[in-house]
Short mmCIF file of C-alpha atoms in Angstrom, two decimals:
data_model
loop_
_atom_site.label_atom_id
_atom_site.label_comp_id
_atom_site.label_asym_id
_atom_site.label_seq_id
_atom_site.Cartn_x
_atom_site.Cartn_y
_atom_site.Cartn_z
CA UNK A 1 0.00 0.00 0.00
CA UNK A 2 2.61 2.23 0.99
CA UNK A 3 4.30 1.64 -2.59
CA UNK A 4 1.43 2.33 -4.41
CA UNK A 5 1.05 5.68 -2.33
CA UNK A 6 4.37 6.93 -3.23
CA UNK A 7 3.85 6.10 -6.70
CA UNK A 8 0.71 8.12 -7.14
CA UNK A 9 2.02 11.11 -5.20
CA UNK A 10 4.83 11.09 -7.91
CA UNK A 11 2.88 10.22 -10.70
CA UNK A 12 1.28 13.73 -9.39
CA UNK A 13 3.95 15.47 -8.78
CA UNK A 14 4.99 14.73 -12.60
CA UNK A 15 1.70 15.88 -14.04
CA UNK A 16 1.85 19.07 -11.92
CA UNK A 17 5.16 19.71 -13.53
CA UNK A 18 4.25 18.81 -16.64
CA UNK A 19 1.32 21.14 -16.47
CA UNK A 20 3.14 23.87 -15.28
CA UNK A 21 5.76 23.47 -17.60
CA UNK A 22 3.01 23.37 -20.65
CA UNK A 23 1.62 26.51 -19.31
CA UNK A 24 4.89 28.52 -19.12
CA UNK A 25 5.68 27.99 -23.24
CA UNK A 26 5.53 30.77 -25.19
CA UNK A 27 2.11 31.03 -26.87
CA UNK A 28 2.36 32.83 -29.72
CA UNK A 29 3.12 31.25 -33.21
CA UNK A 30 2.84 32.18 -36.53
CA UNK A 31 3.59 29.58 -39.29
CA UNK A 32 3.46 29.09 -43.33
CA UNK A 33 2.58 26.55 -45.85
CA UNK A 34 3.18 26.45 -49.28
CA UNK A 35 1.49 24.21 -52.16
CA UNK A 36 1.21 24.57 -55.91
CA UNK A 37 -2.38 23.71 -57.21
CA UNK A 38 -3.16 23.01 -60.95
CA UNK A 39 -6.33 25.62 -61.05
CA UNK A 40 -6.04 29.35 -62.10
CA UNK A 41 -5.61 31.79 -59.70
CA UNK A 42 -9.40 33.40 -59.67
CA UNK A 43 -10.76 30.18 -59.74
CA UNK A 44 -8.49 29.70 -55.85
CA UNK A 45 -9.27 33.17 -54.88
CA UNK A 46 -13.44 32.77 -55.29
CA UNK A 47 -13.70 29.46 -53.45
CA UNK A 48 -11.40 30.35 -50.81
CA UNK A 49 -12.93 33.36 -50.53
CA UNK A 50 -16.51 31.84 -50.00
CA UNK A 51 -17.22 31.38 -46.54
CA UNK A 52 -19.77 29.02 -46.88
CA UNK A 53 -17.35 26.67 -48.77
CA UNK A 54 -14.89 26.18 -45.40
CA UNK A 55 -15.91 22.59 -44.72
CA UNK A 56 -14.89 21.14 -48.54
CA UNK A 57 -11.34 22.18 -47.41
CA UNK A 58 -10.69 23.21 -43.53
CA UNK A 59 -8.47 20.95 -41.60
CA UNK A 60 -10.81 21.46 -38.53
CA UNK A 61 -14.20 19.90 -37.41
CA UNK A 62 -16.92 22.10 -38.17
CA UNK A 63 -17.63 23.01 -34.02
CA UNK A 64 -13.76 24.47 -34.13
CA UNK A 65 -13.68 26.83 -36.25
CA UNK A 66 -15.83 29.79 -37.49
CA UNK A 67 -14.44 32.37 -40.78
CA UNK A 68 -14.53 35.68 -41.00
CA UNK A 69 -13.32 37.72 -44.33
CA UNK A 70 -11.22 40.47 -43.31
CA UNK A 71 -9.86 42.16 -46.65
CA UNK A 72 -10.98 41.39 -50.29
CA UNK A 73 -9.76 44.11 -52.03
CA UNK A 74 -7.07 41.93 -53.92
CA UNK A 75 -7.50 38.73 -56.17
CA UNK A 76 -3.54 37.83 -54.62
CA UNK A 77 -4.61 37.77 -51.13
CA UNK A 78 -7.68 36.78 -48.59
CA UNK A 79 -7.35 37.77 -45.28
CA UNK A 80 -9.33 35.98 -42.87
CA UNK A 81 -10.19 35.84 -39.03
CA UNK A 82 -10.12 32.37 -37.83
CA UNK A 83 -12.04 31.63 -34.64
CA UNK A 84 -10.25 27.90 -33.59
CA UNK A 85 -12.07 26.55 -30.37
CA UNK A 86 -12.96 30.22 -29.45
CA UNK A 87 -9.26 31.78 -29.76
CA UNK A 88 -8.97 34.29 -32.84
CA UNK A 89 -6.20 33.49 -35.21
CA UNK A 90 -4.70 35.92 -37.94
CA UNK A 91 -4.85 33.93 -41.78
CA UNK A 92 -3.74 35.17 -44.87
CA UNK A 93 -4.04 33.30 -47.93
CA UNK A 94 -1.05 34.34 -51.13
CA UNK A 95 -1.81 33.63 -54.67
CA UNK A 96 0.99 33.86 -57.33
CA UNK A 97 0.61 32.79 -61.03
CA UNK A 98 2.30 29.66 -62.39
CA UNK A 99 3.08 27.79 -65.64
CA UNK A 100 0.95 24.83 -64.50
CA UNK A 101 -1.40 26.64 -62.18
CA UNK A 102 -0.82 28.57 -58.96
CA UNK A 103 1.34 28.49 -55.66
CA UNK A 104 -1.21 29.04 -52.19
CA UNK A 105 0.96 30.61 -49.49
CA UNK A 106 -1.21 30.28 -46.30
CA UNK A 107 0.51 31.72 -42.67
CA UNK A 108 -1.39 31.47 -39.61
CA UNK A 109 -0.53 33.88 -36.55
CA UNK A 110 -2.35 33.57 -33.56
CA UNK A 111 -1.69 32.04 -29.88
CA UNK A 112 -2.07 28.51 -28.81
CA UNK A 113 -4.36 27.17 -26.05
CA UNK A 114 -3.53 24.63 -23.50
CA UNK A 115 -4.57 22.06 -25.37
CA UNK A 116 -2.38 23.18 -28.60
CA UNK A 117 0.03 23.64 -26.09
CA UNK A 118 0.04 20.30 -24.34
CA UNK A 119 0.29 18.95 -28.76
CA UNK A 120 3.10 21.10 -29.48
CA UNK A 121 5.36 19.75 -25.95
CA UNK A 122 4.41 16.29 -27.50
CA UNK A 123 5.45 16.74 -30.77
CA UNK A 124 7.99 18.85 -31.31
CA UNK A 125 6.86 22.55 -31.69
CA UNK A 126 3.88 24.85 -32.74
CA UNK A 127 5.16 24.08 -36.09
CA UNK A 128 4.73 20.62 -36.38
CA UNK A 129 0.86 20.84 -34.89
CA UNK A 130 -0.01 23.97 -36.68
CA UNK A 131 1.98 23.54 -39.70
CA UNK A 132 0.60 19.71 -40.43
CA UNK A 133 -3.14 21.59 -39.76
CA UNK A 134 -2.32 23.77 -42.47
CA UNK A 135 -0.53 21.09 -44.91
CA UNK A 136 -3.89 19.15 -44.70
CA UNK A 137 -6.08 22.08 -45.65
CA UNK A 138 -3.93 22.73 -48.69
CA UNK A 139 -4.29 19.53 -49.55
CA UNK A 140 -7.86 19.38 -49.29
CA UNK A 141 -8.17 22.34 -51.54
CA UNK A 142 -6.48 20.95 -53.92
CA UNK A 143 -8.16 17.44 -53.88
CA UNK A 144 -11.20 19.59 -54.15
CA UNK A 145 -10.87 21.85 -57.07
CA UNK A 146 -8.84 19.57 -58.90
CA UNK A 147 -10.68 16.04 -58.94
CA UNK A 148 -14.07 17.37 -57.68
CA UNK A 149 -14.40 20.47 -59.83
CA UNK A 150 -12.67 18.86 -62.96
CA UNK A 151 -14.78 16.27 -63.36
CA UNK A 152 -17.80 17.34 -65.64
CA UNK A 153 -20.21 16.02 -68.51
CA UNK A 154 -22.65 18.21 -70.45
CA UNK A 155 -25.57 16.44 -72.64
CA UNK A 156 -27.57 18.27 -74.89
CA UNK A 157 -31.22 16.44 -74.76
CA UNK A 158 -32.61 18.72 -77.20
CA UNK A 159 -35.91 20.09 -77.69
CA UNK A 160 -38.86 19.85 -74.74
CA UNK A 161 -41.58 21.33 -73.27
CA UNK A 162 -41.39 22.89 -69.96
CA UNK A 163 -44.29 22.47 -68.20
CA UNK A 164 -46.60 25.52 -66.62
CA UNK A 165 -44.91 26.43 -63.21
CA UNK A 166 -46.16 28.10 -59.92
CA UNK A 167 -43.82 29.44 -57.81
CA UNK A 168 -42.32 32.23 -55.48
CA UNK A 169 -39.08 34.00 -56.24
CA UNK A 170 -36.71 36.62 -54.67
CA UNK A 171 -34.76 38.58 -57.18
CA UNK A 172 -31.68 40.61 -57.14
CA UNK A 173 -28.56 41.57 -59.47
CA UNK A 174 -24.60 40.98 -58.79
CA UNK A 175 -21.70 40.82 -60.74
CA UNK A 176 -20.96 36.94 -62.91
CA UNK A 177 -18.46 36.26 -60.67
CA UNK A 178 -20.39 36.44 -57.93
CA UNK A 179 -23.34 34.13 -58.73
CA UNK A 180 -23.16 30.42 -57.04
CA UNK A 181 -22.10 32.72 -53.24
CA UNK A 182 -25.37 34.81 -53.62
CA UNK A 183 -27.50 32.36 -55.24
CA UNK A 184 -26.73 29.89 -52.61
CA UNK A 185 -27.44 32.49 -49.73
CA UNK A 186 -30.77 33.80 -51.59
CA UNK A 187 -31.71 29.64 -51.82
CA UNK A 188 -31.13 29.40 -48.09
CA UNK A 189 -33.53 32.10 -47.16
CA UNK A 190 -36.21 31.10 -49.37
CA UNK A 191 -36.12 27.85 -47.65
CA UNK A 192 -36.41 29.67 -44.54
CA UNK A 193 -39.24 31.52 -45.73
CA UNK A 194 -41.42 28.43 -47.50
CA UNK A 195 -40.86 26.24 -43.84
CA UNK A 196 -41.73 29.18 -41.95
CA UNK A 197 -44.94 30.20 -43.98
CA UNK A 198 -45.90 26.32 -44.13
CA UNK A 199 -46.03 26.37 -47.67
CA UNK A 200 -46.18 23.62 -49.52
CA UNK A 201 -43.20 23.03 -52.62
CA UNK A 202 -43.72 20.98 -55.53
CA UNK A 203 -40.18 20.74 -56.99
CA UNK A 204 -37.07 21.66 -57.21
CA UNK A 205 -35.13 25.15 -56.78
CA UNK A 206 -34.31 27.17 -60.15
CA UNK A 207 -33.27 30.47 -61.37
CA UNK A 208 -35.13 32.18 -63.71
CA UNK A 209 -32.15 34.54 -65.73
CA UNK A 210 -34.09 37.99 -66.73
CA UNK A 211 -30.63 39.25 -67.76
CA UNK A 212 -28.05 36.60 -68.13
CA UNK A 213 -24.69 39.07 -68.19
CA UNK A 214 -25.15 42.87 -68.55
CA UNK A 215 -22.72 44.68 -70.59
CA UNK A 216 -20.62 45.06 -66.92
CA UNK A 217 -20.44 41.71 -65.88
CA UNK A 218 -23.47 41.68 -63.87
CA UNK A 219 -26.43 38.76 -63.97
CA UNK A 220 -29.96 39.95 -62.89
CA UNK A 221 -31.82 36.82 -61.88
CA UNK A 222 -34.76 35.71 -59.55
CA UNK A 223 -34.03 32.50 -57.38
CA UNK A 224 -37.31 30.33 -57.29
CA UNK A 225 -39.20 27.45 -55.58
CA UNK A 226 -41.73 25.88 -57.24
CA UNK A 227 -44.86 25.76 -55.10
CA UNK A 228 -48.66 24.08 -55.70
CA UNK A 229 -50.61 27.63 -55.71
CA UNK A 230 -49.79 30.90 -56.97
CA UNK A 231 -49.02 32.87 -54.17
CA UNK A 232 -49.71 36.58 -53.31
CA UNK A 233 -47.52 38.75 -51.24
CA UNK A 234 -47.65 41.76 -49.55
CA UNK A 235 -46.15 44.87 -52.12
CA UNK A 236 -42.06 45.51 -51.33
CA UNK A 237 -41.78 42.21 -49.68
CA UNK A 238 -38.74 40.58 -51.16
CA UNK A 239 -40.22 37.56 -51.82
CA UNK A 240 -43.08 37.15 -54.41
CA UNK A 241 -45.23 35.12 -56.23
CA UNK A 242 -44.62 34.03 -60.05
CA UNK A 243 -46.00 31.80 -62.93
CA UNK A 244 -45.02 30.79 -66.23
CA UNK A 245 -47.30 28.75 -69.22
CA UNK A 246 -45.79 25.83 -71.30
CA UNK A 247 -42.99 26.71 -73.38
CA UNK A 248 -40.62 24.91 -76.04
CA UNK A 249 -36.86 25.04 -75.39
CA UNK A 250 -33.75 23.69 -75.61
CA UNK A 251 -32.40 21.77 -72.85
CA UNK A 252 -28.96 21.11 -71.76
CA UNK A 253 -27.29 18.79 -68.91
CA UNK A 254 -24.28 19.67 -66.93
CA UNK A 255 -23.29 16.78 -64.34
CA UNK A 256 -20.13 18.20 -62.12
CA UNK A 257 -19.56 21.58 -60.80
CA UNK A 258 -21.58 24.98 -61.35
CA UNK A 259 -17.97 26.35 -62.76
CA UNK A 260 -18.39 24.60 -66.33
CA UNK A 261 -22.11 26.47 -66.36
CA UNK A 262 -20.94 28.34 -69.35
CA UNK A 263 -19.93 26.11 -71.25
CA UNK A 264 -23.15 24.12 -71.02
CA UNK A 265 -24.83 27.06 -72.55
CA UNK A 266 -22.37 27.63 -75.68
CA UNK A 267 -22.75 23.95 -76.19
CA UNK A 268 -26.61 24.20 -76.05
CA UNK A 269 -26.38 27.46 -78.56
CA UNK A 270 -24.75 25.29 -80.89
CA UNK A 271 -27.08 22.86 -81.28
CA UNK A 272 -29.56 26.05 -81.18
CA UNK A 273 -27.32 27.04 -84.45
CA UNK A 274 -26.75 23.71 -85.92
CA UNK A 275 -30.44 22.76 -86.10
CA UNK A 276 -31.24 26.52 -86.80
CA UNK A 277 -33.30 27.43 -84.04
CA UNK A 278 -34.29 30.81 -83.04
CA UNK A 279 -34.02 31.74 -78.86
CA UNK A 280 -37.83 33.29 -77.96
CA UNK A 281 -36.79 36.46 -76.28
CA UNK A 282 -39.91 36.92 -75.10
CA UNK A 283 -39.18 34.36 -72.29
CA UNK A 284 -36.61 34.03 -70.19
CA UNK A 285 -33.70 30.94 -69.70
CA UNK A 286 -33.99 28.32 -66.50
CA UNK A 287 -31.89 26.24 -64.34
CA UNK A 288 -33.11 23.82 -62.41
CA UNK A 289 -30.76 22.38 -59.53
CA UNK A 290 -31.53 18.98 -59.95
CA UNK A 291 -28.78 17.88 -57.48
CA UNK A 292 -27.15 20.36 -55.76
CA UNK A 293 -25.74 21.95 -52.30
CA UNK A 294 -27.14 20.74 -49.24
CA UNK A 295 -28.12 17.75 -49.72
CA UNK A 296 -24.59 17.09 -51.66
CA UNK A 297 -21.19 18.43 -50.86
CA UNK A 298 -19.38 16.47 -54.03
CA UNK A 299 -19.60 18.95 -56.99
CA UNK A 300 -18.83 16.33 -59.36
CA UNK A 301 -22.09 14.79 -58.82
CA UNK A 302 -23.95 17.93 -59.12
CA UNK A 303 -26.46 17.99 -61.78
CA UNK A 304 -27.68 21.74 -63.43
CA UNK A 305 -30.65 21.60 -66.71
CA UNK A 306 -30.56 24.90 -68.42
CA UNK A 307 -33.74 25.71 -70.52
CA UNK A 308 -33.51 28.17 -73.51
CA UNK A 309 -36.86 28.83 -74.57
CA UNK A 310 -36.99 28.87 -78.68
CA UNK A 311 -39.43 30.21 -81.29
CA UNK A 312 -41.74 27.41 -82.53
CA UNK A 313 -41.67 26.96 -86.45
CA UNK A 314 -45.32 26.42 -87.90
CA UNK A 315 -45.93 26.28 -91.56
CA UNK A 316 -48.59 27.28 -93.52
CA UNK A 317 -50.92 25.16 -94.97
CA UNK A 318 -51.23 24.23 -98.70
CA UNK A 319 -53.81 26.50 -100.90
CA UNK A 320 -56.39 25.04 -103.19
CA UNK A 321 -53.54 26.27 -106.04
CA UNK A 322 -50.78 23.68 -106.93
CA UNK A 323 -48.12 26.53 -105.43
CA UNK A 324 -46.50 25.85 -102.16
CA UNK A 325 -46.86 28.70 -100.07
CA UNK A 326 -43.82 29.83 -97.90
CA UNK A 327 -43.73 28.44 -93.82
CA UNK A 328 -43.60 31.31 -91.48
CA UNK A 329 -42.64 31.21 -87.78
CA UNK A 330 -45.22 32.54 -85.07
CA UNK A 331 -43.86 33.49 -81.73
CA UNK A 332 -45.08 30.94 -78.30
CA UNK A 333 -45.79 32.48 -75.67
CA UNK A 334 -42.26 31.77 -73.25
CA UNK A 335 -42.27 34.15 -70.95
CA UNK A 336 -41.70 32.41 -66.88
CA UNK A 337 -41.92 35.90 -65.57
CA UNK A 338 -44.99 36.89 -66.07
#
C-alpha cells in the first residue's frame, strides 16, 4: 500500500510539472505553408474566398472553427479571421501565377491554447501541430478543385416542353463572378421563408435569368421554388409570387460543378445554331438544380438543366392552287416571368 502511495504522489507530482511546464511555453506562433495547385488563380481566390465553402477544405471539425473575411480588395490575397475553439487566429491566404497553375501561401498567426500547447510539448513545436493543420487544408483544396471540380459532362437532350410552373421567387442583381455565393445564400432564405410560412413546394429550386450578363459583368436573376398555388404577397416584400405557361426550349445537362455552367450554354447554342433554331426572347432561360448543395457536398455529382426557350416553327398550310406557299414562324408564348 505504501508503494502504491508513493507512486501516485509522484505520478502527481509529474503531471503538476508537466502542467506547469506546458503553461509557461511561449504562446504565440505564426507559421506558413506552401502548395502549388493546378487551377487558375481566380478560380483559388473565389472558393477560398466563399465562406460558406470552409468545410470542402478546412483541416478542422466544423464546431472548431468559425471564418470571418477580413480584406478582399485583392484577387492575390484573402485575409481571414479564424475563430479555432474560441481563440482568434490571424490567416492570410497568397496567390501567385504559375506555368501549370498557382502556388497558395497560407501563414497562420495567432496564440495557442492549452490544449495546442500540451500537442506542441508532444510533438515537437507549434510548427509541427499547426503547420501539419495547415498542410492538410492545402491539400484538401487541392483534392477539391482539382478532382471534384474537374470532373464534368454536359448532354444536350434537345428540344422539350417545360411544363406551366407556380412558384415564389426573390430577385436581385450581382456581378458573374459572384453568382453560385449569392445564389446559394438567396436559396437558403427562401427555404427559410417556404418552412416558416408552411407552404407547400412541388419541386425543385431554379433560377429564372431575366438578364443573363449585362454589358458590366453583372447577372440579374430571380431564385425560385416551385410551389402548388400561386401565391400573393404583400407589395415591397422581397419575396413574391410568379408563374409561367408551357414553353418549347432547348435543354442542356451539366453533371459536375456549377464552374463549367458556361460552357453548357455555348454547347446548347450550338445545337440552337446547328439545327437553326431561333431563342424566344420573349421568355426568359432556367436552371433547375436537380442535385445540388445541401443535400450534396461532391460537386462532381452535381447535376444543373438549363432551358432556352426557342421560337416554334409552324408552316402554312397548302392552298387550293398547286403553289407551295412559304412556312412562317409565329412566336409561343415563353415568358416564366410573367
Amino acid at each position: 500500500m505504501r508503494i502504491l502511495k508513493y507512486l501516485f504522489l509522484l505520478f502527481l507530482l509529474l503531471s503538476t510539472a508537466f502542467v506547469v511546464f506546458v503553461a509557461t511555453q511561449p504562446g504565440d506562433y505564426k507559421i506558413m505553408r506552401k502548395k502549388e495547385i493546378n487551377i487558375s488563380k481566380d478560380v483559388l481566390y473565389h472558393f477560398i474566398s466563399d465562406t460558406t465553402s470552409l468545410n470542402d477544405w478546412s483541416p478542422w471539425e466544423k464546431d472548431e472553427i468559425s471564418l470571418v473575411n477580413k480584406n478582399l480588395s485583392s484577387t492575390d490575397s484573402i485575409a481571414h479571421t479564424i475563430i479555432l475553439n474560441e481563440e482568434k487566429t490571424s490567416s492570410l491566404f497568397h496567390f501567385q501565377k504559375t506555368k501549370k497553375g498557382t502556388i497558395v501561401t497560407w501563414e497562420v498567426n495567432g496564440k495557442l491554447d492549452l490544449k495546442l500547447k500540451i500537442l506542441s510539448v508532444l510533438k515537437g513545436g507549434a510548427t509541427n501541430v499547426v503547420g501539419s493543420e495547415l498542410e492538410k487544408g492545402l491539400a484538401n483544396i487541392d483534392h477539391y478543385l482539382v478532382n471534384e471540380i474537374a470532373n464534368y459532362t454536359i448532354k444536350i437532350n434537345g428540344l422539350v416542353t417545360k411544363n406551366t410552373t407556380n412558384y415564389i421567387q426573390q430577385e436581385t442583381t450581382c456581378a458573374v463572378t459572384d453568382f453560385q455565393k449569392t445564389s446559394k445564400a438567396m436559396l437558403q432564405n427562401m427555404v427559410a421563408f417556404v418552412t416558416k410560412n408552411d407552404i407547400k413546394i412541388t419541386g425543385l429550386p431554379f433560377v429564372i435569368y431575366k438578364t443573363k450578363k449585362t454589358s458590366d459583368n453583372k447577372t440579374v436573376f430571380a431564385m425560385c421554388v416551385p410551389v402548388e398555388e400561386e401565391i400573393l404577397t404583400t407589395e415591397g416584400s422581397e419575396i413574391s409570387g410568379g408563374h409561367f405557361d408551357s414553353f418549347l426550349a432547348v435543354k442542356a445537362t451539366l453533371n459536375g460543378d456549377y464552374s463549367h455552367n458556361e460552357k453548357a450554354w455555348k454547347e446548347a447554342r450550338k445545337y440552337m445554331n446547328k439545327s437553326k433554331l431561333s431563342e424566344n426572347l420573349i421568355g426568359k432561360p432556367i436552371e433547375i438544380y436537380k442535385v445540388s448543395l445541401p443535400k450534396e457536398r461532391k460537386p462532381s455529382k452535381w447535376v444543373t438543366e438549363i432551358y432556352i426557350p426557342v421560337q416554334q416553327k409552324i408552316s402554312a398550310p397548302k392552298p387550293e392552287s398547286t403553289e407551295v406557299a412559304p412556312s412562317s414562324e409565329s412566336n409561343l408564348n415563353t415568358n416564366p416571368a410573367q
